[in-house]
Short mmCIF file of N, CA, C and O in Angstrom, two decimals:
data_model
loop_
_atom_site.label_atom_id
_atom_site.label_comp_id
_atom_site.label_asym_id
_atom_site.label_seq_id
_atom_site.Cartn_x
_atom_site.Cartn_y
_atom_site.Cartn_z
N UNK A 1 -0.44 28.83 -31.92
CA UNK A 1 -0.54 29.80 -30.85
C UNK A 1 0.46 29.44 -29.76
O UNK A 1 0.63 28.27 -29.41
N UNK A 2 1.14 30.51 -29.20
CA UNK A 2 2.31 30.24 -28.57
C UNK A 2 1.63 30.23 -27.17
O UNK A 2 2.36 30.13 -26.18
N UNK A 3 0.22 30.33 -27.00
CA UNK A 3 -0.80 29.89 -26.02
C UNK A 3 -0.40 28.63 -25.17
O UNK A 3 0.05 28.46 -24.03
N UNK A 4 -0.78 27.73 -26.31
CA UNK A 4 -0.86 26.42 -25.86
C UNK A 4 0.49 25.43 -25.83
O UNK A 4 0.44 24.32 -25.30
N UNK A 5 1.61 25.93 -26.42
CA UNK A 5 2.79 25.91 -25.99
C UNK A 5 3.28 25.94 -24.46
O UNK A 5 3.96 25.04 -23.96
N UNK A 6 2.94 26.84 -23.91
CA UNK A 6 3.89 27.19 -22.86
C UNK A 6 2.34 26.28 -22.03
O UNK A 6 2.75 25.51 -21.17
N UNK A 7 0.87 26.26 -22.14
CA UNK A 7 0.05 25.57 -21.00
C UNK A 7 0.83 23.88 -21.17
O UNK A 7 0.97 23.15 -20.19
N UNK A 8 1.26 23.50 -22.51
CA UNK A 8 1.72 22.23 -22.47
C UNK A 8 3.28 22.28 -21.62
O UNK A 8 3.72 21.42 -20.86
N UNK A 9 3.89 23.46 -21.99
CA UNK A 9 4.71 23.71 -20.81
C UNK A 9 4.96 23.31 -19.54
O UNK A 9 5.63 22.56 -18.82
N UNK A 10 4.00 24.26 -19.58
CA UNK A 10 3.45 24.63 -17.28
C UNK A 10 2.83 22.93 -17.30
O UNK A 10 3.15 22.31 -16.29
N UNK A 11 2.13 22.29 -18.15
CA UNK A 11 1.60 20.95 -17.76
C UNK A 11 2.70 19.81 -17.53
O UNK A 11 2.45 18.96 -16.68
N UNK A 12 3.83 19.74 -18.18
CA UNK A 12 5.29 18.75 -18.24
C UNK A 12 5.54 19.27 -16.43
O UNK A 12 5.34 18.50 -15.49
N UNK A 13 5.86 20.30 -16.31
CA UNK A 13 6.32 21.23 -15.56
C UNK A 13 5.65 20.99 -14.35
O UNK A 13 6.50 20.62 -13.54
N UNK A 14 4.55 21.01 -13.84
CA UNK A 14 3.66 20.60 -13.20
C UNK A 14 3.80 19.47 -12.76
O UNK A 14 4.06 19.11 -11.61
N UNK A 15 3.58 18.76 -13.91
CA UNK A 15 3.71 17.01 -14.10
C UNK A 15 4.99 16.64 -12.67
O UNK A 15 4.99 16.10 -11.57
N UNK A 16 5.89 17.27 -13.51
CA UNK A 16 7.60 16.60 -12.96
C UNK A 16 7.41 17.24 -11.73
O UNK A 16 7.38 16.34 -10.89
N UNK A 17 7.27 18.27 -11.23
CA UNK A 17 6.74 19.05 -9.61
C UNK A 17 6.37 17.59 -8.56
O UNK A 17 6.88 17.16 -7.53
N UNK A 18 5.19 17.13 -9.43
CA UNK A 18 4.37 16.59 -8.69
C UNK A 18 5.18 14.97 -8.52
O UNK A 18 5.24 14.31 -7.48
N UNK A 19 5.66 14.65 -9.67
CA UNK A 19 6.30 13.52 -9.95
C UNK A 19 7.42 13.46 -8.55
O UNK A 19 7.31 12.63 -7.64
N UNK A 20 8.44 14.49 -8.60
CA UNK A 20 9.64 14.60 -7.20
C UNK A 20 8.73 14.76 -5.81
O UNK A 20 9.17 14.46 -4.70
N UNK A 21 7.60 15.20 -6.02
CA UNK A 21 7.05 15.46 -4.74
C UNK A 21 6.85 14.00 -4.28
O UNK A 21 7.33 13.53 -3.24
N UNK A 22 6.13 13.37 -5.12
CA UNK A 22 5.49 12.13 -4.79
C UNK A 22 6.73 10.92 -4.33
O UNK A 22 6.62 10.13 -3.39
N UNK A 23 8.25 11.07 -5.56
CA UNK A 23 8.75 10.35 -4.54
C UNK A 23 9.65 10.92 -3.84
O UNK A 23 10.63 10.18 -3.79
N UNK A 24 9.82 12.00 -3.19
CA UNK A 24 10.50 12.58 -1.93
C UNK A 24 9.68 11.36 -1.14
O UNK A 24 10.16 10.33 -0.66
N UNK A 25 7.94 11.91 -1.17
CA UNK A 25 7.95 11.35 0.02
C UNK A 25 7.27 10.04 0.36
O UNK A 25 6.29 9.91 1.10
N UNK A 26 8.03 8.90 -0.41
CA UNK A 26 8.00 7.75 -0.52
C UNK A 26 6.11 7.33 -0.63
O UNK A 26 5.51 6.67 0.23
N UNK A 27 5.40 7.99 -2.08
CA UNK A 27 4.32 7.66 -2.37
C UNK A 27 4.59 7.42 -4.12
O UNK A 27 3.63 7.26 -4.87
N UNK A 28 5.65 7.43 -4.51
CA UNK A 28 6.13 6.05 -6.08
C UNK A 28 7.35 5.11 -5.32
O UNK A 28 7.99 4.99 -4.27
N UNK A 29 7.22 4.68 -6.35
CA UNK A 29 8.28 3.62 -6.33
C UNK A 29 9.06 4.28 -7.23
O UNK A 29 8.78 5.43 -7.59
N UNK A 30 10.28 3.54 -7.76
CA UNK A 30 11.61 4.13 -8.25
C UNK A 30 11.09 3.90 -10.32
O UNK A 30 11.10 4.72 -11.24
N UNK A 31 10.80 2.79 -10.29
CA UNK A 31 10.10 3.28 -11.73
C UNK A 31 9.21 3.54 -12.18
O UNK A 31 9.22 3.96 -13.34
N UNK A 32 8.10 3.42 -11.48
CA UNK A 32 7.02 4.64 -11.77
C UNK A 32 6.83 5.94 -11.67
O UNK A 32 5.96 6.62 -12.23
N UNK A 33 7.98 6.39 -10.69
CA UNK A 33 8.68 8.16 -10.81
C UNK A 33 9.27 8.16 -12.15
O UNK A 33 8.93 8.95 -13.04
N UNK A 34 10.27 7.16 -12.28
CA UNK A 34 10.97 7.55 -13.54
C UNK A 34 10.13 7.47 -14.96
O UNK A 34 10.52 7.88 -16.06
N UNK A 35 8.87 6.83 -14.65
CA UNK A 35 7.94 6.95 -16.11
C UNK A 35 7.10 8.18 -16.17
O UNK A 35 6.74 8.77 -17.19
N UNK A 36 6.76 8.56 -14.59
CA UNK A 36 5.90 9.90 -14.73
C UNK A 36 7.07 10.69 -15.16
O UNK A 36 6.81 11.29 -16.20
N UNK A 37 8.56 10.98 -14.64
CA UNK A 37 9.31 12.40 -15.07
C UNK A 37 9.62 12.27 -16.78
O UNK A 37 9.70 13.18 -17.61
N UNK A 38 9.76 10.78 -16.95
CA UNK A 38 10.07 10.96 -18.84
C UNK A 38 8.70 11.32 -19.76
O UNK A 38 8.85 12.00 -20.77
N UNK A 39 7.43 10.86 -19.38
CA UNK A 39 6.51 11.68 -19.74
C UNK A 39 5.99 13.28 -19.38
O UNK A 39 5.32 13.87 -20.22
N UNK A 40 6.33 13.90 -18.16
CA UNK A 40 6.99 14.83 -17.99
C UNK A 40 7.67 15.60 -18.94
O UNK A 40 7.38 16.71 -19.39
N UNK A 41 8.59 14.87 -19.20
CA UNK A 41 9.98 16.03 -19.97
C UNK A 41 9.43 15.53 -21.35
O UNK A 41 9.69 16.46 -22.12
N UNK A 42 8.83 14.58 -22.01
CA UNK A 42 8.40 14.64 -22.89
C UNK A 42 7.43 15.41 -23.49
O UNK A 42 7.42 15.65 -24.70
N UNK A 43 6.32 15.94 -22.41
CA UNK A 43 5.44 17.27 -22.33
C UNK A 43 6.15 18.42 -22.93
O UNK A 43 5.87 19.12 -23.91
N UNK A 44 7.34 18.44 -21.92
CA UNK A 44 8.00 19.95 -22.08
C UNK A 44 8.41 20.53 -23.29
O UNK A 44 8.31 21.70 -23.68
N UNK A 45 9.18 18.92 -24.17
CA UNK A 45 10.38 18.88 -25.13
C UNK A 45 9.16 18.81 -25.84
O UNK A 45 9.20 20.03 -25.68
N UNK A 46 8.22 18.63 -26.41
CA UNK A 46 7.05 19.00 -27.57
C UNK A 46 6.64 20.32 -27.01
O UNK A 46 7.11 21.08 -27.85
N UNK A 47 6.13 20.96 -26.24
CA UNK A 47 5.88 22.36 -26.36
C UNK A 47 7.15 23.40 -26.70
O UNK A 47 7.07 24.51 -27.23
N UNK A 48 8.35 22.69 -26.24
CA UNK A 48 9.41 23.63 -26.84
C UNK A 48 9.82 23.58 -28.02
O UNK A 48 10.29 24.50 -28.68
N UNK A 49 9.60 22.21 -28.38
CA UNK A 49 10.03 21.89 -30.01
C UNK A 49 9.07 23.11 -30.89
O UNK A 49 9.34 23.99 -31.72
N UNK A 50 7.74 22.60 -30.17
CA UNK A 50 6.55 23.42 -31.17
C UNK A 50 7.09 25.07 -31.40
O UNK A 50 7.04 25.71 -32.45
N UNK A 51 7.59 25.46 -30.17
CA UNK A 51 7.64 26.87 -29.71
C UNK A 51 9.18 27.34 -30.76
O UNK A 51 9.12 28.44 -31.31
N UNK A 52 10.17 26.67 -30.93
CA UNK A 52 11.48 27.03 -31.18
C UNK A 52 10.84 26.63 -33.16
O UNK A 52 11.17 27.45 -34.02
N UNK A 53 10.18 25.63 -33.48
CA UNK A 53 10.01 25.50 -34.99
C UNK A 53 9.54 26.44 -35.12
O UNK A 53 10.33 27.35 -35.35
N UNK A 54 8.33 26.73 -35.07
CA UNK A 54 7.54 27.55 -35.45
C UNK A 54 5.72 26.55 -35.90
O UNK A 54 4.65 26.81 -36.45
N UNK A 55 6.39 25.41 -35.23
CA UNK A 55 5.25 24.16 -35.44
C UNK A 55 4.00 24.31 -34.90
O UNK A 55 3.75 23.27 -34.28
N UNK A 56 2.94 25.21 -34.81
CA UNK A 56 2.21 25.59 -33.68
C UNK A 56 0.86 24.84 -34.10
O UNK A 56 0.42 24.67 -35.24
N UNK A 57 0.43 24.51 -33.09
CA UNK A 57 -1.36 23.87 -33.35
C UNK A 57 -1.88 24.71 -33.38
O UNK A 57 -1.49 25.73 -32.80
N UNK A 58 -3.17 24.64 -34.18
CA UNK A 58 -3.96 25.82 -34.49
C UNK A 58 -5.18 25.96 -33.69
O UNK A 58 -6.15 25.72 -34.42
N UNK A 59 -5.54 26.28 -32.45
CA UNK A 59 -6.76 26.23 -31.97
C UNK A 59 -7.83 26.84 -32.29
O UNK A 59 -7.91 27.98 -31.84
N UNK A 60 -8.80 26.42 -33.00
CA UNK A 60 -9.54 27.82 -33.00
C UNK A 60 -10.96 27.89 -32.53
O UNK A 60 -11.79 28.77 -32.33
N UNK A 61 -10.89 26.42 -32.42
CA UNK A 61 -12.49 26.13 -31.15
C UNK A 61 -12.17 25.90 -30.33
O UNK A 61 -11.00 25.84 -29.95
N UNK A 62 -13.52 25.60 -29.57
CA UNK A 62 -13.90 25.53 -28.11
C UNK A 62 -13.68 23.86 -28.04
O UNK A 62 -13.63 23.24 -26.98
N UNK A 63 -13.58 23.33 -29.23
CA UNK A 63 -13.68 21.33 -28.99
C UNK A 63 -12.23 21.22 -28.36
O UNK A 63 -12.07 20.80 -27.21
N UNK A 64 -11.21 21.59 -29.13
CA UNK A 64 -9.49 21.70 -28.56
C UNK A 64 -9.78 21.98 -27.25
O UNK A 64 -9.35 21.09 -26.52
N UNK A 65 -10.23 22.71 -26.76
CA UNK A 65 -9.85 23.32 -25.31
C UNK A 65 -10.56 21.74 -24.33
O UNK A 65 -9.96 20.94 -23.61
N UNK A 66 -11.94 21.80 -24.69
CA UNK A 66 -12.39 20.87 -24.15
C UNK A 66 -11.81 19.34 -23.84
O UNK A 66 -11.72 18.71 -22.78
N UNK A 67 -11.42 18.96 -25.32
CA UNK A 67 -10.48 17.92 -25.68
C UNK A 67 -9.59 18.04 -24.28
O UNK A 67 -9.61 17.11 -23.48
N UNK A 68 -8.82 19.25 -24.05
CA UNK A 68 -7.42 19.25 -23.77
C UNK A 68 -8.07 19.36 -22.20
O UNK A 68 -7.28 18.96 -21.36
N UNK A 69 -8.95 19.68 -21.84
CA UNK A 69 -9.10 19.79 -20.07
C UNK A 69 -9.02 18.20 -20.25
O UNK A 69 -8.01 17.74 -19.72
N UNK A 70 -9.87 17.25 -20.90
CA UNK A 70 -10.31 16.19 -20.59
C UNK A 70 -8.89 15.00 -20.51
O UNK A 70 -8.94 14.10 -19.68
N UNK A 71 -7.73 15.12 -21.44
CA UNK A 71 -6.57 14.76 -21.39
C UNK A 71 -5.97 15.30 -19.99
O UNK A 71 -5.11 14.73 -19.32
N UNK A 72 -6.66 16.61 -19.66
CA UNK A 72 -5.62 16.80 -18.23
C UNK A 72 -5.93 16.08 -17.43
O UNK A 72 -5.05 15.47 -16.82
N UNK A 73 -7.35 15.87 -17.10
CA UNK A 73 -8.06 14.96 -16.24
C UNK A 73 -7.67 13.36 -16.33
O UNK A 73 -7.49 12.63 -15.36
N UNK A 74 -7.59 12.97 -17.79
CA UNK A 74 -6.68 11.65 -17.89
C UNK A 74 -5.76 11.24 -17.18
O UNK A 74 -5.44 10.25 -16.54
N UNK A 75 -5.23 12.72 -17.57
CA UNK A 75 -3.50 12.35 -16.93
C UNK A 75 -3.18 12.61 -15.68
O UNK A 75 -1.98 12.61 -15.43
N UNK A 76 -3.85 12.82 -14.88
CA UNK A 76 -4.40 13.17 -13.29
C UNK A 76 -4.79 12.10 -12.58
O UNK A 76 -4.35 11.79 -11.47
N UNK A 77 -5.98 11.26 -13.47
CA UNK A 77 -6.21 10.41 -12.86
C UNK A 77 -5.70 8.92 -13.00
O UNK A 77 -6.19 7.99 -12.36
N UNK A 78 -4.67 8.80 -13.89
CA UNK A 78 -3.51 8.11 -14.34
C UNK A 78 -2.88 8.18 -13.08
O UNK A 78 -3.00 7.31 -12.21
N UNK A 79 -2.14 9.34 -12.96
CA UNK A 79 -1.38 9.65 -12.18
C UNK A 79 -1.73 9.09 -10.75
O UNK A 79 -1.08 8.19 -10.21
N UNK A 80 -2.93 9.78 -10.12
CA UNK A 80 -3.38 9.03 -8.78
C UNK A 80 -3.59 7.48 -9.04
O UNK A 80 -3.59 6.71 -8.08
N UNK A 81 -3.76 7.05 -10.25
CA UNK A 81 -4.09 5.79 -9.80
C UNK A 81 -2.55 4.91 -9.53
O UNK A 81 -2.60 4.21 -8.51
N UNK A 82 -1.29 4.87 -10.25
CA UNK A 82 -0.37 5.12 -10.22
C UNK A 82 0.26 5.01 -8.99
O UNK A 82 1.14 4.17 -8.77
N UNK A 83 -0.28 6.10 -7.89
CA UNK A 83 0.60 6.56 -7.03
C UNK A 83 -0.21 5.42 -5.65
O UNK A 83 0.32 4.96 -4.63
N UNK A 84 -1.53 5.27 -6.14
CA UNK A 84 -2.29 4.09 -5.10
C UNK A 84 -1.33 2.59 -5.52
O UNK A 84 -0.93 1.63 -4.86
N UNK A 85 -1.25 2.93 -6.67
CA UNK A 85 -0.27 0.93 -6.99
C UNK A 85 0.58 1.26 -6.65
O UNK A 85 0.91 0.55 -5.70
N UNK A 86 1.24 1.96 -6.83
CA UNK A 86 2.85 2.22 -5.74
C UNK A 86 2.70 2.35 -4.48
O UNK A 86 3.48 1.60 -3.88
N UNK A 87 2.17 2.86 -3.90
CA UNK A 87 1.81 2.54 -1.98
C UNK A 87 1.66 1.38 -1.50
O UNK A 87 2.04 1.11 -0.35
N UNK A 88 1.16 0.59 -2.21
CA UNK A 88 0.15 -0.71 -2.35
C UNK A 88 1.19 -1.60 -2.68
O UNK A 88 0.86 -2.75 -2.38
N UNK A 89 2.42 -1.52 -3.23
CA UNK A 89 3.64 -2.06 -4.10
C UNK A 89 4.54 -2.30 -2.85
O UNK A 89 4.92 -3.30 -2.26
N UNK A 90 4.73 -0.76 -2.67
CA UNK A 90 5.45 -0.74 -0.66
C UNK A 90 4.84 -1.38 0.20
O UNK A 90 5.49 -2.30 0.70
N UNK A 91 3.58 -1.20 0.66
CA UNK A 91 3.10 -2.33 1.45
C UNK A 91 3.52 -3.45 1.24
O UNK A 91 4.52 -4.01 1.68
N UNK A 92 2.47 -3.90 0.31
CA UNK A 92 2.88 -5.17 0.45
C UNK A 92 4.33 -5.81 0.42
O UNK A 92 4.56 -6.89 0.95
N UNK A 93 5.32 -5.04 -0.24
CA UNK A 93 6.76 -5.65 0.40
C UNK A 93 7.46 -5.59 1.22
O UNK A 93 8.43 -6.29 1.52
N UNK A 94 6.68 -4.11 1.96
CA UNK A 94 6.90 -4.23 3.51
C UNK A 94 6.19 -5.44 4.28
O UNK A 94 6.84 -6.27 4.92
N UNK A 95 4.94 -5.48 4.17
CA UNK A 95 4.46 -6.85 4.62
C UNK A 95 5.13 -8.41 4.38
O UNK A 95 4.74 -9.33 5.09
N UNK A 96 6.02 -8.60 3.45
CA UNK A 96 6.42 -9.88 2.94
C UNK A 96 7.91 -9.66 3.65
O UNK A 96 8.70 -10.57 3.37
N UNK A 97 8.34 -8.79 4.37
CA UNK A 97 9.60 -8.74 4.92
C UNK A 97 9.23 -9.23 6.47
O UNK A 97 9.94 -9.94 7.18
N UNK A 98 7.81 -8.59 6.84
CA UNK A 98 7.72 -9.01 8.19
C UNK A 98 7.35 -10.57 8.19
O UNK A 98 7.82 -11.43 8.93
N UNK A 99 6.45 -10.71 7.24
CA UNK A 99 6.64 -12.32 7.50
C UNK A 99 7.56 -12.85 7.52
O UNK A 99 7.74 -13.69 8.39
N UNK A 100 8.34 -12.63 6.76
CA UNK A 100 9.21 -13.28 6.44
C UNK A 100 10.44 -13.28 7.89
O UNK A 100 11.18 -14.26 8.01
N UNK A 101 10.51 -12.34 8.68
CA UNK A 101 11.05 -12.34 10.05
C UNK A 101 10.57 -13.14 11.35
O UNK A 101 11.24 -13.73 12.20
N UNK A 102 9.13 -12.97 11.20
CA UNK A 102 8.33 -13.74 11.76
C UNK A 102 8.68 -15.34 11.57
O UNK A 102 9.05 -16.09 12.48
N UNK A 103 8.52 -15.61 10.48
CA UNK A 103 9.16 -16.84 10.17
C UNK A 103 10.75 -17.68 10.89
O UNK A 103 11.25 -18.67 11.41
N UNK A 104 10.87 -16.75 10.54
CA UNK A 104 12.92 -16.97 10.99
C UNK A 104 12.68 -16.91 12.52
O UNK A 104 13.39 -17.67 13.20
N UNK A 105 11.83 -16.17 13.14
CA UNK A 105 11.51 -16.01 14.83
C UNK A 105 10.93 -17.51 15.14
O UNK A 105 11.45 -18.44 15.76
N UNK A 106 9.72 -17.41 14.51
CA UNK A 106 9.16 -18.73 14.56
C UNK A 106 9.82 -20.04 14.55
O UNK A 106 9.34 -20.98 15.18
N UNK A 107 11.09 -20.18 13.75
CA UNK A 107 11.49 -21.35 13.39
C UNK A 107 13.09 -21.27 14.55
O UNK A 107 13.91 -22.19 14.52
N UNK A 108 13.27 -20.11 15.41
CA UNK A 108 14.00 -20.07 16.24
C UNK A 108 13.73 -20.22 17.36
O UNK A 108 14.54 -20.61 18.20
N UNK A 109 12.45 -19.92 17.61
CA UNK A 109 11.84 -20.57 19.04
C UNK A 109 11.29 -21.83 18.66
O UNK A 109 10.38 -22.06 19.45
N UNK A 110 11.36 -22.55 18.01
CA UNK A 110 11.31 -24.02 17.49
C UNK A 110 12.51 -24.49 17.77
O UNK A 110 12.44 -25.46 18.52
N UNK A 111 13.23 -24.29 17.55
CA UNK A 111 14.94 -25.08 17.80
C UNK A 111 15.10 -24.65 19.27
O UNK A 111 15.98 -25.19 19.94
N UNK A 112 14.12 -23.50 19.92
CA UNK A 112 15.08 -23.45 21.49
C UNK A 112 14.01 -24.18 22.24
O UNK A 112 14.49 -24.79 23.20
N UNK A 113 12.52 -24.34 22.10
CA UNK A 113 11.95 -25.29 22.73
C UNK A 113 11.99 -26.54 22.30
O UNK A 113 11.27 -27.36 22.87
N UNK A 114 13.02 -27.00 20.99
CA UNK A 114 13.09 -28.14 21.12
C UNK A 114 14.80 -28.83 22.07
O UNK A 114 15.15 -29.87 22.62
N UNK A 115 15.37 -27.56 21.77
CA UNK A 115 16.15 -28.02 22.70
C UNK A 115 16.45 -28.36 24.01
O UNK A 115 17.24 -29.18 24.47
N UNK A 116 15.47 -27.37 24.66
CA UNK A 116 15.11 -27.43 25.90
C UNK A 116 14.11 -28.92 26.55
O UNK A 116 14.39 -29.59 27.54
N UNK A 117 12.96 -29.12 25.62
CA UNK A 117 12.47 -30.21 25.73
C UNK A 117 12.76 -31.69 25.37
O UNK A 117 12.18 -32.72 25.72
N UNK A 118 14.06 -31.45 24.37
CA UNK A 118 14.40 -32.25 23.97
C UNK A 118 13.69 -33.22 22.94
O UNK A 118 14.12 -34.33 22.60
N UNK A 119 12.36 -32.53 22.43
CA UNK A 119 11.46 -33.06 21.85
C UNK A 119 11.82 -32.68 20.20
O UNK A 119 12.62 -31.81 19.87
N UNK A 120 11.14 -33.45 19.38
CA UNK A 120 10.93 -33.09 18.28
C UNK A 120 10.12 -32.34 17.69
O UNK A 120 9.01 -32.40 18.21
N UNK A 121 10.18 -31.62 16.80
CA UNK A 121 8.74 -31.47 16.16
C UNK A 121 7.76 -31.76 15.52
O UNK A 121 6.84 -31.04 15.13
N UNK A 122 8.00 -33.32 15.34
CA UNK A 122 6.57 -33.79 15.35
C UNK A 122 6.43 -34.62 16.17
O UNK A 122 5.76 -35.59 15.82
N UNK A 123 6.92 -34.62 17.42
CA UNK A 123 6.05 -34.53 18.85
C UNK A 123 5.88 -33.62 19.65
O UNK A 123 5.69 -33.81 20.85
N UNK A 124 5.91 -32.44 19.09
CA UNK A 124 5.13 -31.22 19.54
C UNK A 124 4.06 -30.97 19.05
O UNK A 124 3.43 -29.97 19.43
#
């Protein structure tokens, strides 16, 4: 059925929408966009393959449909979980940059109060 072709379609399609949305606005990282858009276009390129052979799945129950909401929901909640480890990915390497400045601050007002005091640091 050339049905479920084009919903696996609109689903690649969808997919990759959501995939550029997410990293426009810096909620993936650079290869976890690029794994959601190749599964993406891999969606697309099997519903078109199916559609241009003549390869079509045969639906003819209600279990397929069911089946197939429950894969959408998979791949949804794949997806959000995904997009929480990538936020979480940025953080924290935003966080390991500020320490890491902090540090270099820290260890520069160490050399100017020791110069000033003339002390060491381990007699401070």
């Amino acid at each position: 059925m050339i049905l479920w072709n084009v919903i696996m379609i609109l689903t690649g399609s969808l997919l990759l929408l959501a995939d550029f949305y997410a990293f426009v606005y810096k909620k993936f990282t650079e290869m976890m966009g690029l794994g959601w858009a190749a599964f993406s276009l891999f969606l697309i390129i099997v519903g078109v393959v199916q559609t241009l052979s003549g390869w079509t799945i045969l639906i003819r129950n209600k279990e397929y449909l069911i089946l197939y909401l429950i894969f959408l929901v998979m791949i949804l909640g794949a997806f959000l979980v995904c997009m929480i480890v990538s936020q979480l990915a940025m953080k924290n390497q935003e966080l390991a940059m500020q320490v890491s400045l902090l540090n270099q601050e820290n260890e520069r007002i160490l050399k100017e109060l020791e110069r000033i005091t003339g002390k060491t640091k381990t007699t401070l």
